[in-house]
Amino acid sequence: MLLSFRDFEIDTSLFTLRSGDQLSRVEPQVFDLIVYLAQQPERIVSAQELLAHLWAGKVVTESSLRSCIKAARQALGDSGAAQNCIATVRNRGYRFVAAQCVPSAPVLSPRLRLEPAYPAGVPPQPHRASIAIMPFVDLSQASQGRAGIADALVHDVIFQLAQMRSLFVIAQGSVFAPKLRQLDAREAGQLLQVDYVVSGSVSLKDQRLSVSLELAETGTARIVWVENFCQALDDALLVLNQIGSKIVATLASEVELTERNRAILRPPDSLDAWQAYHRGLWHMYRFNQNDNQQAQHFFDIAVRLDPSFSRAYTGLSFTHFQNAFQGWSARAAQVDLAYQTASLSLEADQRNPSAHLAMGRALWLRGQHADAVDELEHSIQLSPSFALGHYTLAFVHAQAGDPHAAILASDHSRLLSPFDPLLFGMLGARAIAHVRLGQYSEAAVWAVKAAARPNAHIHILALAAYSLALAGALDQARALVATLHQQQPHYQVEEFILAFRFDAQGAQLFRQAARLIAPSC
């Protein structure tokens, strides 16, 4: 339903608020408040009614409602003094006083079409890259006795890859069709009309399972990636699951890398939603302020072209997270935007593990540790091969949760994605966990590895310096601080502590490390 008043338009089906061509992002609770009042123009709505509607029985004070009213007025260009949209009726409640709303069925403007507009006769690009996992060849001498092991692995990979929801995955029934088994991988991929095709072989020898894989682009026959996975077959089902998880995480990462590199070569004004999203990823993973702004620009294009694109909202949420975490913009506003865009990602696709990851990060920014852990655990329940879900769980646990769980999650994330763009964070989370456990030498080893990554940001350099100091390597720590100060001359330990959310003991340990490096500070 559309609600129109003044120069604003609310689409309750897409959860959007627009003024002309400008799309405003508001918190879900603020959006619900505006809709509730706008649907009842000229009626006085009591504070108690609004509290009951917005907080559904939770015990909150009227100050929470006043904050929500203030945010709603700001979103509508209103104020407590002007009250052109939401008026306060003293001792009675609130009344919506803008021009009469006109409800109607939603008609998408060109800015909010679910698919970009294409010239007549030109078919739209697929929303996601497509991939087919072809049946693996069983090379084992005893293949008669284990006829199902290769097919079981393919089934597991297809299932887990589909759980990630980042690619369009051809179903098992299609790839196992007898006709396709007679074709080579490229021919089968062309027949299925997919962008990528995976072929491979399985071999069992001396109770070791070896899986050799090849990922190729269907259109060009270019080999994108090859790898061999080998593991002792102690427990067949467990090993198949472990190897399958590694394959899935690596495939998703390699396809994403290829799509990013392809998108960066296209003219910016020719991008569709999928390409704009991957252009944004290319900038996002460079971890500096200018590229973060560029990433935000391309993610904005992606969601404008396709408002149902859950992962594009996730990317937007991450850029706001980075602005807050790195101190590149006013923290409070960026925390709110990280939460709002994570909410839009969840609204677009509740089963997308990336959407729950974004919400977990946003809740961590808001200081809601338990809720953040719940969302992150949900993300890896939806997709056990989701390396970034495991990493972010390690990140949150390392600072104020269970440091032992952080170490396990960090190790698992690296096992799934050993060349991940966020590898520095995976290593850094393990280092923080060791600091909180009083294992300073181990912390220093992992933190130095993290700082050595080419895209490590300044907080990772600080983590390495403080870990070295706690381990007694003061000369190395001071040399690293000198390098850090070349990038940011006035960096202090309080900036490091502000960026993270350590428990009291953890914060005290890092302050102690800073005093060891520079006793006068």
PDB file of C-alpha atoms in Angstrom, residues 192-449:
ATOM      1  CA  LEU A 192      22.325 -25.737 -18.691  1.00  0.00           C
ATOM      2  CA  GLN A 193      23.035 -22.053 -19.549  1.00  0.00           C
ATOM      3  CA  VAL A 194      25.115 -21.363 -16.442  1.00  0.00           C
ATOM      4  CA  ASP A 195      28.022 -18.970 -15.934  1.00  0.00           C
ATOM      5  CA  TYR A 196      30.298 -21.430 -14.118  1.00  0.00           C
ATOM      6  CA  VAL A 197      30.713 -25.175 -14.082  1.00  0.00           C
ATOM      7  CA  VAL A 198      32.591 -27.362 -11.610  1.00  0.00           C
ATOM      8  CA  SER A 199      34.020 -30.749 -12.581  1.00  0.00           C
ATOM      9  CA  GLY A 200      36.193 -33.097 -10.596  1.00  0.00           C
ATOM     10  CA  SER A 201      37.324 -36.552  -9.619  1.00  0.00           C
ATOM     11  CA  VAL A 202      37.408 -38.568  -6.425  1.00  0.00           C
ATOM     12  CA  SER A 203      40.022 -41.143  -5.481  1.00  0.00           C
ATOM     13  CA  LEU A 204      40.305 -43.372  -2.423  1.00  0.00           C
ATOM     14  CA  LYS A 205      43.687 -44.940  -1.694  1.00  0.00           C
ATOM     15  CA  ASP A 206      45.153 -46.234   1.561  1.00  0.00           C
ATOM     16  CA  GLN A 207      42.149 -44.850   3.456  1.00  0.00           C
ATOM     17  CA  ARG A 208      42.825 -41.317   2.178  1.00  0.00           C
ATOM     18  CA  LEU A 209      40.176 -39.506   0.165  1.00  0.00           C
ATOM     19  CA  SER A 210      41.498 -37.211  -2.557  1.00  0.00           C
ATOM     20  CA  VAL A 211      39.222 -34.795  -4.447  1.00  0.00           C
ATOM     21  CA  SER A 212      40.527 -32.832  -7.461  1.00  0.00           C
ATOM     22  CA  LEU A 213      38.348 -29.951  -8.694  1.00  0.00           C
ATOM     23  CA  GLU A 214      38.261 -27.478 -11.546  1.00  0.00           C
ATOM     24  CA  LEU A 215      36.101 -24.342 -11.774  1.00  0.00           C
ATOM     25  CA  ALA A 216      35.660 -22.933 -15.283  1.00  0.00           C
ATOM     26  CA  GLU A 217      33.749 -20.102 -16.940  1.00  0.00           C
ATOM     27  CA  THR A 218      31.297 -21.681 -19.341  1.00  0.00           C
ATOM     28  CA  GLY A 219      31.378 -18.969 -21.996  1.00  0.00           C
ATOM     29  CA  THR A 220      35.158 -18.764 -22.390  1.00  0.00           C
ATOM     30  CA  ALA A 221      36.239 -22.196 -21.071  1.00  0.00           C
ATOM     31  CA  ARG A 222      38.765 -20.295 -18.943  1.00  0.00           C
ATOM     32  CA  ILE A 223      39.833 -22.227 -15.864  1.00  0.00           C
ATOM     33  CA  VAL A 224      39.227 -19.975 -12.875  1.00  0.00           C
ATOM     34  CA  TRP A 225      40.491 -22.238 -10.107  1.00  0.00           C
ATOM     35  CA  VAL A 226      41.880 -25.730  -9.504  1.00  0.00           C
ATOM     36  CA  GLU A 227      42.593 -27.446  -6.203  1.00  0.00           C
ATOM     37  CA  ASN A 228      43.090 -30.827  -4.617  1.00  0.00           C
ATOM     38  CA  PHE A 229      41.566 -31.702  -1.240  1.00  0.00           C
ATOM     39  CA  CYS A 230      43.008 -34.683   0.611  1.00  0.00           C
ATOM     40  CA  GLN A 231      42.026 -36.107   3.990  1.00  0.00           C
ATOM     41  CA  ALA A 232      42.246 -39.372   5.949  1.00  0.00           C
ATOM     42  CA  LEU A 233      38.966 -41.277   5.748  1.00  0.00           C
ATOM     43  CA  ASP A 234      38.560 -42.084   9.455  1.00  0.00           C
ATOM     44  CA  ASP A 235      34.831 -41.409   9.449  1.00  0.00           C
ATOM     45  CA  ALA A 236      33.388 -41.356   5.917  1.00  0.00           C
ATOM     46  CA  LEU A 237      30.379 -39.143   6.677  1.00  0.00           C
ATOM     47  CA  LEU A 238      32.388 -36.671   8.759  1.00  0.00           C
ATOM     48  CA  VAL A 239      35.180 -36.406   6.187  1.00  0.00           C
ATOM     49  CA  LEU A 240      32.723 -35.918   3.320  1.00  0.00           C
ATOM     50  CA  ASN A 241      31.068 -33.098   5.277  1.00  0.00           C
ATOM     51  CA  GLN A 242      34.419 -31.470   6.120  1.00  0.00           C
ATOM     52  CA  ILE A 243      35.734 -31.638   2.558  1.00  0.00           C
ATOM     53  CA  GLY A 244      32.360 -30.523   1.213  1.00  0.00           C
ATOM     54  CA  SER A 245      32.381 -27.475   3.489  1.00  0.00           C
ATOM     55  CA  LYS A 246      35.888 -26.495   2.323  1.00  0.00           C
ATOM     56  CA  ILE A 247      34.868 -26.899  -1.320  1.00  0.00           C
ATOM     57  CA  VAL A 248      31.731 -24.788  -0.870  1.00  0.00           C
ATOM     58  CA  ALA A 249      33.501 -21.932   0.927  1.00  0.00           C
ATOM     59  CA  THR A 250      36.289 -21.892  -1.656  1.00  0.00           C
ATOM     60  CA  LEU A 251      33.923 -22.010  -4.627  1.00  0.00           C
ATOM     61  CA  ALA A 252      31.830 -19.126  -3.282  1.00  0.00           C
ATOM     62  CA  SER A 253      34.976 -17.088  -2.650  1.00  0.00           C
ATOM     63  CA  GLU A 254      36.502 -17.794  -6.089  1.00  0.00           C
ATOM     64  CA  VAL A 255      33.305 -16.961  -7.977  1.00  0.00           C
ATOM     65  CA  GLU A 256      32.922 -13.758  -5.957  1.00  0.00           C
ATOM     66  CA  LEU A 257      36.521 -12.774  -6.724  1.00  0.00           C
ATOM     67  CA  THR A 258      35.989 -13.396 -10.450  1.00  0.00           C
ATOM     68  CA  GLU A 259      32.755 -11.385 -10.443  1.00  0.00           C
ATOM     69  CA  ARG A 260      34.448  -8.514  -8.570  1.00  0.00           C
ATOM     70  CA  ASN A 261      37.322  -8.378 -11.043  1.00  0.00           C
ATOM     71  CA  ARG A 262      34.907  -8.496 -13.964  1.00  0.00           C
ATOM     72  CA  ALA A 263      32.736  -5.698 -12.539  1.00  0.00           C
ATOM     73  CA  ILE A 264      35.684  -3.355 -11.956  1.00  0.00           C
ATOM     74  CA  LEU A 265      36.447  -3.419 -15.708  1.00  0.00           C
ATOM     75  CA  ARG A 266      32.962  -2.288 -16.757  1.00  0.00           C
ATOM     76  CA  PRO A 267      32.024   1.389 -17.224  1.00  0.00           C
ATOM     77  CA  PRO A 268      30.229   2.531 -14.036  1.00  0.00           C
ATOM     78  CA  ASP A 269      27.154   3.748 -15.919  1.00  0.00           C
ATOM     79  CA  SER A 270      26.607   0.330 -17.544  1.00  0.00           C
ATOM     80  CA  LEU A 271      26.300  -1.715 -14.349  1.00  0.00           C
ATOM     81  CA  ASP A 272      23.218  -3.718 -13.421  1.00  0.00           C
ATOM     82  CA  ALA A 273      22.404  -4.487  -9.771  1.00  0.00           C
ATOM     83  CA  TRP A 274      24.558  -7.637  -9.612  1.00  0.00           C
ATOM     84  CA  GLN A 275      27.561  -5.902 -11.203  1.00  0.00           C
ATOM     85  CA  ALA A 276      27.191  -2.785  -9.048  1.00  0.00           C
ATOM     86  CA  TYR A 277      27.158  -4.994  -5.947  1.00  0.00           C
ATOM     87  CA  HIS A 278      30.407  -6.697  -6.946  1.00  0.00           C
ATOM     88  CA  ARG A 279      31.984  -3.368  -7.899  1.00  0.00           C
ATOM     89  CA  GLY A 280      31.120  -2.293  -4.354  1.00  0.00           C
ATOM     90  CA  LEU A 281      32.758  -5.423  -2.929  1.00  0.00           C
ATOM     91  CA  TRP A 282      35.963  -4.651  -4.825  1.00  0.00           C
ATOM     92  CA  HIS A 283      36.192  -1.266  -3.090  1.00  0.00           C
ATOM     93  CA  MET A 284      34.918  -2.517   0.275  1.00  0.00           C
ATOM     94  CA  TYR A 285      37.693  -5.061   0.689  1.00  0.00           C
ATOM     95  CA  ARG A 286      40.406  -2.420   0.312  1.00  0.00           C
ATOM     96  CA  PHE A 287      39.665  -1.133   3.833  1.00  0.00           C
ATOM     97  CA  ASN A 288      40.375   2.581   3.518  1.00  0.00           C
ATOM     98  CA  GLN A 289      38.055   5.546   3.828  1.00  0.00           C
ATOM     99  CA  ASN A 290      37.982   6.596   0.168  1.00  0.00           C
ATOM    100  CA  ASP A 291      37.285   3.099  -1.100  1.00  0.00           C
ATOM    101  CA  ASN A 292      34.654   2.620   1.603  1.00  0.00           C
ATOM    102  CA  GLN A 293      32.835   5.671   0.237  1.00  0.00           C
ATOM    103  CA  GLN A 294      33.072   4.258  -3.276  1.00  0.00           C
ATOM    104  CA  ALA A 295      31.724   0.920  -2.049  1.00  0.00           C
ATOM    105  CA  GLN A 296      28.765   2.698  -0.464  1.00  0.00           C
ATOM    106  CA  HIS A 297      28.080   4.473  -3.757  1.00  0.00           C
ATOM    107  CA  PHE A 298      27.926   1.231  -5.744  1.00  0.00           C
ATOM    108  CA  PHE A 299      25.859  -0.607  -3.129  1.00  0.00           C
ATOM    109  CA  ASP A 300      23.407   2.319  -3.258  1.00  0.00           C
ATOM    110  CA  ILE A 301      23.167   1.835  -7.020  1.00  0.00           C
ATOM    111  CA  ALA A 302      22.543  -1.889  -6.541  1.00  0.00           C
ATOM    112  CA  VAL A 303      19.643  -1.437  -4.111  1.00  0.00           C
ATOM    113  CA  ARG A 304      18.185   1.366  -6.194  1.00  0.00           C
ATOM    114  CA  LEU A 305      18.129  -0.928  -9.219  1.00  0.00           C
ATOM    115  CA  ASP A 306      16.867  -3.880  -7.171  1.00  0.00           C
ATOM    116  CA  PRO A 307      15.304  -3.095  -3.765  1.00  0.00           C
ATOM    117  CA  SER A 308      14.959  -6.848  -3.095  1.00  0.00           C
ATOM    118  CA  PHE A 309      18.735  -7.476  -3.297  1.00  0.00           C
ATOM    119  CA  SER A 310      19.468  -8.644   0.255  1.00  0.00           C
ATOM    120  CA  ARG A 311      23.255  -8.908  -0.098  1.00  0.00           C
ATOM    121  CA  ALA A 312      23.532  -5.369  -1.457  1.00  0.00           C
ATOM    122  CA  TYR A 313      21.917  -4.084   1.759  1.00  0.00           C
ATOM    123  CA  THR A 314      24.408  -6.258   3.649  1.00  0.00           C
ATOM    124  CA  GLY A 315      27.241  -4.522   1.807  1.00  0.00           C
ATOM    125  CA  LEU A 316      25.771  -1.121   2.682  1.00  0.00           C
ATOM    126  CA  SER A 317      25.539  -2.154   6.316  1.00  0.00           C
ATOM    127  CA  PHE A 318      29.206  -3.149   6.303  1.00  0.00           C
ATOM    128  CA  THR A 319      30.286   0.242   4.918  1.00  0.00           C
ATOM    129  CA  HIS A 320      28.422   1.961   7.768  1.00  0.00           C
ATOM    130  CA  PHE A 321      29.961  -0.529  10.210  1.00  0.00           C
ATOM    131  CA  GLN A 322      33.409   0.413   8.898  1.00  0.00           C
ATOM    132  CA  ASN A 323      32.666   4.133   9.229  1.00  0.00           C
ATOM    133  CA  ALA A 324      31.756   3.606  12.884  1.00  0.00           C
ATOM    134  CA  PHE A 325      34.508   1.097  13.701  1.00  0.00           C
ATOM    135  CA  GLN A 326      37.298   3.044  12.003  1.00  0.00           C
ATOM    136  CA  GLY A 327      36.102   6.434  13.262  1.00  0.00           C
ATOM    137  CA  TRP A 328      35.691   7.786   9.725  1.00  0.00           C
ATOM    138  CA  SER A 329      32.283   9.363  10.475  1.00  0.00           C
ATOM    139  CA  ALA A 330      30.195  10.303  13.492  1.00  0.00           C
ATOM    140  CA  ARG A 331      29.794   6.974  15.263  1.00  0.00           C
ATOM    141  CA  ALA A 332      26.206   7.247  16.513  1.00  0.00           C
ATOM    142  CA  ALA A 333      24.744   8.044  13.093  1.00  0.00           C
ATOM    143  CA  GLN A 334      26.726   5.271  11.405  1.00  0.00           C
ATOM    144  CA  VAL A 335      25.671   2.740  14.047  1.00  0.00           C
ATOM    145  CA  ASP A 336      22.036   3.600  13.299  1.00  0.00           C
ATOM    146  CA  LEU A 337      22.588   3.281   9.537  1.00  0.00           C
ATOM    147  CA  ALA A 338      24.381  -0.059   9.946  1.00  0.00           C
ATOM    148  CA  TYR A 339      21.347  -1.343  11.861  1.00  0.00           C
ATOM    149  CA  GLN A 340      18.804   0.104   9.426  1.00  0.00           C
ATOM    150  CA  THR A 341      20.451  -1.393   6.336  1.00  0.00           C
ATOM    151  CA  ALA A 342      20.893  -4.753   8.089  1.00  0.00           C
ATOM    152  CA  SER A 343      17.151  -4.651   8.816  1.00  0.00           C
ATOM    153  CA  LEU A 344      16.438  -4.015   5.124  1.00  0.00           C
ATOM    154  CA  SER A 345      18.645  -6.978   4.221  1.00  0.00           C
ATOM    155  CA  LEU A 346      16.656  -9.240   6.549  1.00  0.00           C
ATOM    156  CA  GLU A 347      13.361  -7.897   5.213  1.00  0.00           C
ATOM    157  CA  ALA A 348      14.521  -8.780   1.695  1.00  0.00           C
ATOM    158  CA  ASP A 349      15.568 -12.344   2.600  1.00  0.00           C
ATOM    159  CA  GLN A 350      15.121 -13.804   6.085  1.00  0.00           C
ATOM    160  CA  ARG A 351      17.041 -16.964   5.118  1.00  0.00           C
ATOM    161  CA  ASN A 352      20.132 -15.197   3.813  1.00  0.00           C
ATOM    162  CA  PRO A 353      23.056 -15.932   6.184  1.00  0.00           C
ATOM    163  CA  SER A 354      24.708 -12.651   5.171  1.00  0.00           C
ATOM    164  CA  ALA A 355      21.657 -10.712   6.345  1.00  0.00           C
ATOM    165  CA  HIS A 356      21.884 -12.279   9.809  1.00  0.00           C
ATOM    166  CA  LEU A 357      25.634 -11.588   9.800  1.00  0.00           C
ATOM    167  CA  ALA A 358      24.966  -7.909   9.071  1.00  0.00           C
ATOM    168  CA  MET A 359      22.398  -7.747  11.851  1.00  0.00           C
ATOM    169  CA  GLY A 360      24.824  -9.449  14.262  1.00  0.00           C
ATOM    170  CA  ARG A 361      27.501  -6.872  13.468  1.00  0.00           C
ATOM    171  CA  ALA A 362      25.019  -4.020  13.852  1.00  0.00           C
ATOM    172  CA  LEU A 363      23.795  -5.317  17.213  1.00  0.00           C
ATOM    173  CA  TRP A 364      27.417  -5.635  18.360  1.00  0.00           C
ATOM    174  CA  LEU A 365      27.922  -1.961  17.454  1.00  0.00           C
ATOM    175  CA  ARG A 366      24.897  -1.117  19.591  1.00  0.00           C
ATOM    176  CA  GLY A 367      26.385  -2.985  22.567  1.00  0.00           C
ATOM    177  CA  GLN A 368      23.838  -5.824  22.437  1.00  0.00           C
ATOM    178  CA  HIS A 369      26.320  -8.678  22.843  1.00  0.00           C
ATOM    179  CA  ALA A 370      23.894 -11.556  23.510  1.00  0.00           C
ATOM    180  CA  ASP A 371      21.597 -10.556  20.644  1.00  0.00           C
ATOM    181  CA  ALA A 372      24.603 -10.229  18.327  1.00  0.00           C
ATOM    182  CA  VAL A 373      25.777 -13.743  19.196  1.00  0.00           C
ATOM    183  CA  ASP A 374      22.265 -15.114  18.550  1.00  0.00           C
ATOM    184  CA  GLU A 375      22.162 -13.556  15.067  1.00  0.00           C
ATOM    185  CA  LEU A 376      25.658 -14.763  14.186  1.00  0.00           C
ATOM    186  CA  GLU A 377      24.921 -18.288  15.364  1.00  0.00           C
ATOM    187  CA  HIS A 378      21.757 -18.186  13.253  1.00  0.00           C
ATOM    188  CA  SER A 379      23.824 -17.184  10.208  1.00  0.00           C
ATOM    189  CA  ILE A 380      26.040 -20.263  10.487  1.00  0.00           C
ATOM    190  CA  GLN A 381      23.080 -22.506  11.269  1.00  0.00           C
ATOM    191  CA  LEU A 382      21.606 -21.402   7.947  1.00  0.00           C
ATOM    192  CA  SER A 383      24.949 -22.006   6.187  1.00  0.00           C
ATOM    193  CA  PRO A 384      27.568 -24.026   8.113  1.00  0.00           C
ATOM    194  CA  SER A 385      30.130 -23.263   5.356  1.00  0.00           C
ATOM    195  CA  PHE A 386      29.762 -19.487   5.801  1.00  0.00           C
ATOM    196  CA  ALA A 387      33.321 -18.490   6.726  1.00  0.00           C
ATOM    197  CA  LEU A 388      32.494 -14.850   7.497  1.00  0.00           C
ATOM    198  CA  GLY A 389      29.777 -15.952   9.912  1.00  0.00           C
ATOM    199  CA  HIS A 390      32.299 -18.030  11.864  1.00  0.00           C
ATOM    200  CA  TYR A 391      34.834 -15.168  11.758  1.00  0.00           C
ATOM    201  CA  THR A 392      32.401 -12.543  13.039  1.00  0.00           C
ATOM    202  CA  LEU A 393      31.330 -14.866  15.842  1.00  0.00           C
ATOM    203  CA  ALA A 394      35.028 -15.136  16.760  1.00  0.00           C
ATOM    204  CA  PHE A 395      35.341 -11.327  16.583  1.00  0.00           C
ATOM    205  CA  VAL A 396      32.456 -10.795  19.025  1.00  0.00           C
ATOM    206  CA  HIS A 397      33.385 -13.596  21.437  1.00  0.00           C
ATOM    207  CA  ALA A 398      37.038 -12.510  21.517  1.00  0.00           C
ATOM    208  CA  GLN A 399      36.263  -9.124  23.039  1.00  0.00           C
ATOM    209  CA  ALA A 400      33.708  -9.831  25.737  1.00  0.00           C
ATOM    210  CA  GLY A 401      32.347 -13.344  25.306  1.00  0.00           C
ATOM    211  CA  ASP A 402      33.963 -16.766  25.498  1.00  0.00           C
ATOM    212  CA  PRO A 403      37.622 -16.514  24.363  1.00  0.00           C
ATOM    213  CA  HIS A 404      37.885 -20.295  23.907  1.00  0.00           C
ATOM    214  CA  ALA A 405      34.867 -20.241  21.578  1.00  0.00           C
ATOM    215  CA  ALA A 406      36.512 -17.316  19.754  1.00  0.00           C
ATOM    216  CA  ILE A 407      39.644 -19.380  19.078  1.00  0.00           C
ATOM    217  CA  LEU A 408      37.610 -22.305  17.731  1.00  0.00           C
ATOM    218  CA  ALA A 409      35.510 -20.038  15.499  1.00  0.00           C
ATOM    219  CA  SER A 410      38.598 -18.202  14.225  1.00  0.00           C
ATOM    220  CA  ASP A 411      40.325 -21.468  13.332  1.00  0.00           C
ATOM    221  CA  HIS A 412      37.227 -22.789  11.569  1.00  0.00           C
ATOM    222  CA  SER A 413      36.788 -19.593   9.531  1.00  0.00           C
ATOM    223  CA  ARG A 414      40.385 -19.846   8.306  1.00  0.00           C
ATOM    224  CA  LEU A 415      39.963 -23.541   7.524  1.00  0.00           C
ATOM    225  CA  LEU A 416      36.959 -22.697   5.334  1.00  0.00           C
ATOM    226  CA  SER A 417      38.510 -19.617   3.685  1.00  0.00           C
ATOM    227  CA  PRO A 418      42.320 -19.561   4.047  1.00  0.00           C
ATOM    228  CA  PHE A 419      42.778 -16.690   1.558  1.00  0.00           C
ATOM    229  CA  ASP A 420      39.866 -14.538   2.682  1.00  0.00           C
ATOM    230  CA  PRO A 421      40.064 -10.712   2.320  1.00  0.00           C
ATOM    231  CA  LEU A 422      39.257 -10.583   6.043  1.00  0.00           C
ATOM    232  CA  LEU A 423      42.036 -12.991   7.009  1.00  0.00           C
ATOM    233  CA  PHE A 424      43.682 -10.243   9.086  1.00  0.00           C
ATOM    234  CA  GLY A 425      40.515 -10.065  11.170  1.00  0.00           C
ATOM    235  CA  MET A 426      40.376 -13.830  11.639  1.00  0.00           C
ATOM    236  CA  LEU A 427      43.961 -13.793  12.916  1.00  0.00           C
ATOM    237  CA  GLY A 428      43.330 -10.680  15.002  1.00  0.00           C
ATOM    238  CA  ALA A 429      40.286 -12.202  16.734  1.00  0.00           C
ATOM    239  CA  ARG A 430      42.428 -15.138  17.834  1.00  0.00           C
ATOM    240  CA  ALA A 431      45.077 -12.735  19.160  1.00  0.00           C
ATOM    241  CA  ILE A 432      42.511 -10.814  21.242  1.00  0.00           C
ATOM    242  CA  ALA A 433      41.203 -14.069  22.699  1.00  0.00           C
ATOM    243  CA  HIS A 434      44.742 -15.044  23.772  1.00  0.00           C
ATOM    244  CA  VAL A 435      45.240 -11.636  25.414  1.00  0.00           C
ATOM    245  CA  ARG A 436      42.098 -12.128  27.499  1.00  0.00           C
ATOM    246  CA  LEU A 437      43.328 -15.611  28.466  1.00  0.00           C
ATOM    247  CA  GLY A 438      46.669 -14.153  29.624  1.00  0.00           C
ATOM    248  CA  GLN A 439      48.533 -16.005  26.849  1.00  0.00           C
ATOM    249  CA  TYR A 440      50.534 -13.020  25.688  1.00  0.00           C
ATOM    250  CA  SER A 441      53.220 -14.808  23.667  1.00  0.00           C
ATOM    251  CA  GLU A 442      50.569 -16.636  21.635  1.00  0.00           C
ATOM    252  CA  ALA A 443      48.665 -13.377  21.217  1.00  0.00           C
ATOM    253  CA  ALA A 444      51.767 -11.661  19.838  1.00  0.00           C
ATOM    254  CA  VAL A 445      52.366 -14.434  17.280  1.00  0.00           C
ATOM    255  CA  TRP A 446      48.826 -14.241  15.902  1.00  0.00           C
ATOM    256  CA  ALA A 447      48.646 -10.423  16.017  1.00  0.00           C
ATOM    257  CA  VAL A 448      51.935 -10.027  14.112  1.00  0.00           C
ATOM    258  CA  LYS A 449      50.602 -12.406  11.444  1.00  0.00           C
TER     259      LYS A 449
END
